[in-house]
PDB file of C-alpha atoms in Angstrom:
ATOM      1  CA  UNK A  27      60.865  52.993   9.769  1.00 41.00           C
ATOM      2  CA  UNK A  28      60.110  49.196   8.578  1.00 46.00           C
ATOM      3  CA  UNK A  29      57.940  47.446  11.171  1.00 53.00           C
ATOM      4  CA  UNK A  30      59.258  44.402  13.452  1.00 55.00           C
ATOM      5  CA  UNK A  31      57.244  41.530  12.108  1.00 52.00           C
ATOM      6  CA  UNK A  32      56.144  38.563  15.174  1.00 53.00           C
ATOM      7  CA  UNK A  33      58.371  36.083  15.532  1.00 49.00           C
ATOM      8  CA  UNK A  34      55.750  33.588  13.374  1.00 52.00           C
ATOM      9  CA  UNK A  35      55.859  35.490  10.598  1.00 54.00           C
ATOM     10  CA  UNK A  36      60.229  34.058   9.810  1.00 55.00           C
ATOM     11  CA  UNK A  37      57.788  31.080   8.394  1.00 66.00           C
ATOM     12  CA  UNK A  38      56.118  32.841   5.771  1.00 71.00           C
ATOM     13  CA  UNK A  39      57.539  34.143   2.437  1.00 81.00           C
ATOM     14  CA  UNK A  40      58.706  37.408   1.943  1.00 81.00           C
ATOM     15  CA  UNK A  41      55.288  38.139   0.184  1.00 82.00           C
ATOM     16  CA  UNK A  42      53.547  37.358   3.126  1.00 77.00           C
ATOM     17  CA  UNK A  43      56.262  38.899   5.277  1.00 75.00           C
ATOM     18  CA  UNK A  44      55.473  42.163   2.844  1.00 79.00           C
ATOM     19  CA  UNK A  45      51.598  42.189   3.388  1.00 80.00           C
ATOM     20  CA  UNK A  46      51.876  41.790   7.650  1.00 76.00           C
ATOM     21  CA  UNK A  47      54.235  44.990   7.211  1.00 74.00           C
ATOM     22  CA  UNK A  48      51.682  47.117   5.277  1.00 79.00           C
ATOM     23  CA  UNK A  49      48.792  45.655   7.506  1.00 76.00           C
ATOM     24  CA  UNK A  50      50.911  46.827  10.584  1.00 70.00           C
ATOM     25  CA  UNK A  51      51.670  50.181   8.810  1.00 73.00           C
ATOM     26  CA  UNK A  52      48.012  50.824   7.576  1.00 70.00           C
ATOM     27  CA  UNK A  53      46.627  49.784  10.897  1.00 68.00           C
ATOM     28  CA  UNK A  54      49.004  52.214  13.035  1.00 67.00           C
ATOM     29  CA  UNK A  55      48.169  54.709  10.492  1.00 66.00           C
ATOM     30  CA  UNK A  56      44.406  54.438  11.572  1.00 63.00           C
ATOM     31  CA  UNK A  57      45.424  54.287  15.181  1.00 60.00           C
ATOM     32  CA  UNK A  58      47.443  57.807  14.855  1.00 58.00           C
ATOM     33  CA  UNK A  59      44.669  59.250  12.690  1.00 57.00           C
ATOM     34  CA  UNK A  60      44.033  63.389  13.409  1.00 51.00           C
ATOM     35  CA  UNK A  61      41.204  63.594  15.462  1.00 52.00           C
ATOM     36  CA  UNK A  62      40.315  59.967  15.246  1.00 55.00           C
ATOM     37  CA  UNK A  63      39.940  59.192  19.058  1.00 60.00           C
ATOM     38  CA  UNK A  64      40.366  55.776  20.438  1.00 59.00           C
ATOM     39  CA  UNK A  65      36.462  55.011  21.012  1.00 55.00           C
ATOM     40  CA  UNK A  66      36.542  51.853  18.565  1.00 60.00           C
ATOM     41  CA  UNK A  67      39.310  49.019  19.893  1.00 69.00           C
ATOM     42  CA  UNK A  68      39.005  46.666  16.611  1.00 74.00           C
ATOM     43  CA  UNK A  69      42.300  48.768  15.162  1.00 73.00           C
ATOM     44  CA  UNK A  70      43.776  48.699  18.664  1.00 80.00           C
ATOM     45  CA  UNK A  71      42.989  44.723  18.987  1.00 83.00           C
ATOM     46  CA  UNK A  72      43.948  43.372  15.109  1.00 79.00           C
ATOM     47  CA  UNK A  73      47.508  45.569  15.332  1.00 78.00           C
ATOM     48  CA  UNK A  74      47.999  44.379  19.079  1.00 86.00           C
ATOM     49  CA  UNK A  75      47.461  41.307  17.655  1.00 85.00           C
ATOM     50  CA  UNK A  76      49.777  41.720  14.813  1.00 79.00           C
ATOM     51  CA  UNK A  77      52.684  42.914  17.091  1.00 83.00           C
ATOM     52  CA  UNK A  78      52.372  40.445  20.280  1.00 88.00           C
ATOM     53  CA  UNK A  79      50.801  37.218  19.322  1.00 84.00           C
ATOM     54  CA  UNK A  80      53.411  34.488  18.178  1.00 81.00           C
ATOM     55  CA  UNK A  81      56.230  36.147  20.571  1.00 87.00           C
ATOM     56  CA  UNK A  82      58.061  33.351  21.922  1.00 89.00           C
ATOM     57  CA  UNK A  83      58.421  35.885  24.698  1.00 93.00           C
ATOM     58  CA  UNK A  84      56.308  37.843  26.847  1.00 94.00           C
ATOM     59  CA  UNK A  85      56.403  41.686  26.118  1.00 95.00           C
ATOM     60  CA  UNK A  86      54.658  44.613  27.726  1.00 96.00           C
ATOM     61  CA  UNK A  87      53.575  47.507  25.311  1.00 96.00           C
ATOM     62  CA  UNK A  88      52.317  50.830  26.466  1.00 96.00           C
ATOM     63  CA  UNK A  89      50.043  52.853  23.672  1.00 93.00           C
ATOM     64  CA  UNK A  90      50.214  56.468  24.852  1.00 94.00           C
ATOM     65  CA  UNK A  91      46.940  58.616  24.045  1.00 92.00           C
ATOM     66  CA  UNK A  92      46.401  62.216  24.837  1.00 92.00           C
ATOM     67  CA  UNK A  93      43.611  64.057  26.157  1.00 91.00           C
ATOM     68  CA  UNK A  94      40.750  63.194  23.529  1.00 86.00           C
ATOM     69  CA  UNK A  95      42.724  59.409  23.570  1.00 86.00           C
ATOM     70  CA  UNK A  96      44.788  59.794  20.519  1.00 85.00           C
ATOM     71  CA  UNK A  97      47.188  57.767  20.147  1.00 85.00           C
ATOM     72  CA  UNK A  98      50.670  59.737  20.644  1.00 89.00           C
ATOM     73  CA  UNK A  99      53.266  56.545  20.617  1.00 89.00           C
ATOM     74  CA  UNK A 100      53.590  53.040  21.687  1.00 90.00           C
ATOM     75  CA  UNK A 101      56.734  51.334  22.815  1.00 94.00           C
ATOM     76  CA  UNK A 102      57.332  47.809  24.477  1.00 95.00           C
ATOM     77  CA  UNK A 103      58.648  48.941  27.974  1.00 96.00           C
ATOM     78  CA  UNK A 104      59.205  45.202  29.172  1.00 96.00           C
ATOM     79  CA  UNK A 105      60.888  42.240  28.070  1.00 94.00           C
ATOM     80  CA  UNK A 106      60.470  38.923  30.030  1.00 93.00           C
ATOM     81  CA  UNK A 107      60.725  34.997  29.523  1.00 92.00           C
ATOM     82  CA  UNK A 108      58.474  32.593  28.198  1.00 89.00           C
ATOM     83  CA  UNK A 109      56.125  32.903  30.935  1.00 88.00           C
ATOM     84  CA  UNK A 110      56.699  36.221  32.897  1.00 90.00           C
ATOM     85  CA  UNK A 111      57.513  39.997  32.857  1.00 91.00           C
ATOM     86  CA  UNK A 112      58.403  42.225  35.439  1.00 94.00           C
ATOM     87  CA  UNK A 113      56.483  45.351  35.272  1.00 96.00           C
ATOM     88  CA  UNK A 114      57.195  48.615  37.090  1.00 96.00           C
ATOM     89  CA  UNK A 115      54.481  50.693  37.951  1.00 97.00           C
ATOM     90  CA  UNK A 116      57.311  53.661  38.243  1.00 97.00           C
ATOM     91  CA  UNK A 117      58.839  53.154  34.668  1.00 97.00           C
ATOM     92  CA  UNK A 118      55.235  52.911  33.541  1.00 97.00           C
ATOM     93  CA  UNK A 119      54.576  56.347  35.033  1.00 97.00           C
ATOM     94  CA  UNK A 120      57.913  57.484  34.452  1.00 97.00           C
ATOM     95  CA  UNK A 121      57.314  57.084  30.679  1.00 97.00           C
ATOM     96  CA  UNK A 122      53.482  58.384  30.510  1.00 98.00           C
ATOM     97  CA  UNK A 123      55.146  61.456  31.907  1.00 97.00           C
ATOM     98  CA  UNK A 124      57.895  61.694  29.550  1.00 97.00           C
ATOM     99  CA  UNK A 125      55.358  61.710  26.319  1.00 96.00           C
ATOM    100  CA  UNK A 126      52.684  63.486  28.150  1.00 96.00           C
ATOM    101  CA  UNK A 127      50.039  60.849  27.726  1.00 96.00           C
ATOM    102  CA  UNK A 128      46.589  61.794  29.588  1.00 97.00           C
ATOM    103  CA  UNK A 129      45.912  58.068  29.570  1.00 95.00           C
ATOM    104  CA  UNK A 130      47.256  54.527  28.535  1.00 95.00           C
ATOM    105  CA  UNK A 131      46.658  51.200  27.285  1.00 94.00           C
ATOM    106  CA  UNK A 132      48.648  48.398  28.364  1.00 96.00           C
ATOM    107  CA  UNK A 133      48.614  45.088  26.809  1.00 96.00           C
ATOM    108  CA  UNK A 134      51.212  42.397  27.193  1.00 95.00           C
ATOM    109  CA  UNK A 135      50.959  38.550  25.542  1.00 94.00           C
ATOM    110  CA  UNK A 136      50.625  35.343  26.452  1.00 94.00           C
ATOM    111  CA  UNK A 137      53.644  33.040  24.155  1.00 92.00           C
ATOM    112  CA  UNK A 138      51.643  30.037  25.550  1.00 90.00           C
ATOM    113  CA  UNK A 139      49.066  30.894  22.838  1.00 89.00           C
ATOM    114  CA  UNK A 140      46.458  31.481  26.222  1.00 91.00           C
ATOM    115  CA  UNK A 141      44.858  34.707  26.556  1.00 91.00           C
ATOM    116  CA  UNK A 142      43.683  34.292  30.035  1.00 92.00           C
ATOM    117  CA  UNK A 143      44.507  37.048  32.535  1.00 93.00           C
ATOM    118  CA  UNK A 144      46.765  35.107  35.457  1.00 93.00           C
ATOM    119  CA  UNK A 145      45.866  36.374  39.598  1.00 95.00           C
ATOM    120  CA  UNK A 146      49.730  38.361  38.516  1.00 94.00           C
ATOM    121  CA  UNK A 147      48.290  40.341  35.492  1.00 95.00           C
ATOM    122  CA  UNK A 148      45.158  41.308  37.653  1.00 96.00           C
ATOM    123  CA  UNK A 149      47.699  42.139  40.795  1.00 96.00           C
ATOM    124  CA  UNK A 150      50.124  44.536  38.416  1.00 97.00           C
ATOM    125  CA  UNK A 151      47.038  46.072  36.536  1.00 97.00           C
ATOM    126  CA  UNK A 152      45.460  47.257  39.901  1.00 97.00           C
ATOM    127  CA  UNK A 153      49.337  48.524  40.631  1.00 97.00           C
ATOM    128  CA  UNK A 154      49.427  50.481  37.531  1.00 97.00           C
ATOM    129  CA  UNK A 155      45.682  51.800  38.017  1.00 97.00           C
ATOM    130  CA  UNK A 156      46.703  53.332  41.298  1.00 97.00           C
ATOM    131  CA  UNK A 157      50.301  54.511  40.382  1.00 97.00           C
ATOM    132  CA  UNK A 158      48.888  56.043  37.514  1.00 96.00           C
ATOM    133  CA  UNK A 159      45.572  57.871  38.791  1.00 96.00           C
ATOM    134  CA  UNK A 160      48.320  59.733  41.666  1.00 96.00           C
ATOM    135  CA  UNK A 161      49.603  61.620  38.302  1.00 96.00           C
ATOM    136  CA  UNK A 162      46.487  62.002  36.924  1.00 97.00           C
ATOM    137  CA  UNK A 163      46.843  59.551  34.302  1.00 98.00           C
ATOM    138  CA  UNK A 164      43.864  57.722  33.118  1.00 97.00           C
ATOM    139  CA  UNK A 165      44.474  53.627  32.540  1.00 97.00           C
ATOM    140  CA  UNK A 166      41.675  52.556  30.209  1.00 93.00           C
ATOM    141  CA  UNK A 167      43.089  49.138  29.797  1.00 93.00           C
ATOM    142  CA  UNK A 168      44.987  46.216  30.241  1.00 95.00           C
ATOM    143  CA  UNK A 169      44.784  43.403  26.779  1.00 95.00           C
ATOM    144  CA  UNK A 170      46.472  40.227  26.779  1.00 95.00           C
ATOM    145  CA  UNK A 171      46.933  38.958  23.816  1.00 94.00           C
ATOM    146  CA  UNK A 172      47.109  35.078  22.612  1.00 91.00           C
ATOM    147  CA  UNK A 173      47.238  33.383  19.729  1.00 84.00           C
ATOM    148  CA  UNK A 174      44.056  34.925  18.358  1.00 81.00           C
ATOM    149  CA  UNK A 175      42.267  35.417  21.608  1.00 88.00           C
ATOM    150  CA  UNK A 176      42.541  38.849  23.755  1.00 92.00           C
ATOM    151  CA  UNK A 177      40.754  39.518  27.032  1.00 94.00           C
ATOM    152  CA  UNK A 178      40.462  43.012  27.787  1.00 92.00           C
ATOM    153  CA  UNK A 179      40.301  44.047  31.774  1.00 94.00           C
ATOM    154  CA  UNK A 180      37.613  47.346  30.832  1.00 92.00           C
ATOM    155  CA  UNK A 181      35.600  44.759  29.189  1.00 91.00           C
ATOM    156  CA  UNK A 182      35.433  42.680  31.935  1.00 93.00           C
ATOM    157  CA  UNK A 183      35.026  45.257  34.540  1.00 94.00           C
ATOM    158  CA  UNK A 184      38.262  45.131  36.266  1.00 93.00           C
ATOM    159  CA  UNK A 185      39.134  48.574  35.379  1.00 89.00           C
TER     160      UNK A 185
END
């Protein structure tokens, strides 16, 4: 399945274009890696990175891990403007059920380029905490991704 390239990446040649799909592909190969569990987030960050930053809109991923935080799949469950995203802490849940994940990560970006978490990203992320820990679902964290920048909520102790 070819990758979706970020919405910067129409600028660049189809060399270039080439070389951000392999990076994607090699760095989701890492991510999916038997027994390779999700201790290390460099992979996690650079591919995040890769897929969200340069969005002209904002987009809510969910990486699905197991039990030993494998990754199982990803998928962007949101869509939103240039500036907002509705998240629901059911569909959230709903889909964590549906692949069986035993914990997520959620990241979303910022199109302004700013990867400072707003008083809405903390509000949804203690949401999706508590939605998630009534179906015993672990969130380990919430990265918003700018232009290069990414703040991550565990790091920061809001998780």
């Amino acid at each position: 399945m070819a990758q979706q390239l970020p919405l910067f990446a129409a600028t660049l040649s189809p060399a270039e274009q080439r070389t951000i799909r392999r990076a994607l592909t090699l760095l989701e190969s890492q991510l999916r890696e038997p027994g390779a569990a999700f201790t290390s987030t460099a992979a996690v960050r650079d591919w995040l990175r890769l897929q969200l930053a340069g969005q002209e809109r904002e987009l809510f991923m969910v990486l699905y891990l197991d039990n030993q935080h494998r990754l199982l799949t990803h998928e962007t469950l949101f869509k939103g403007t240039i500036n907002h995203t509705q998240v629901h802490p059911r569909e959230v849940v709903k889909s964590a059920l549906k692949h069986n994940a035993a914990a997520v990560v959620v990241a979303h970006n910022h199109p302004s380029g700013v990867a400072e978490a707003s008083q809405a990203d903390r509000q949804i992320t203690e949401r999706l905490k508590k939605a998630m820990e009534l179906m015993d679902i672990h969130l380990l964290d919430h990265l918003v991704v700018g232009s290069m920048d990414m703040v991550s909520f565990a790091e920061r102790g809001w998780l």
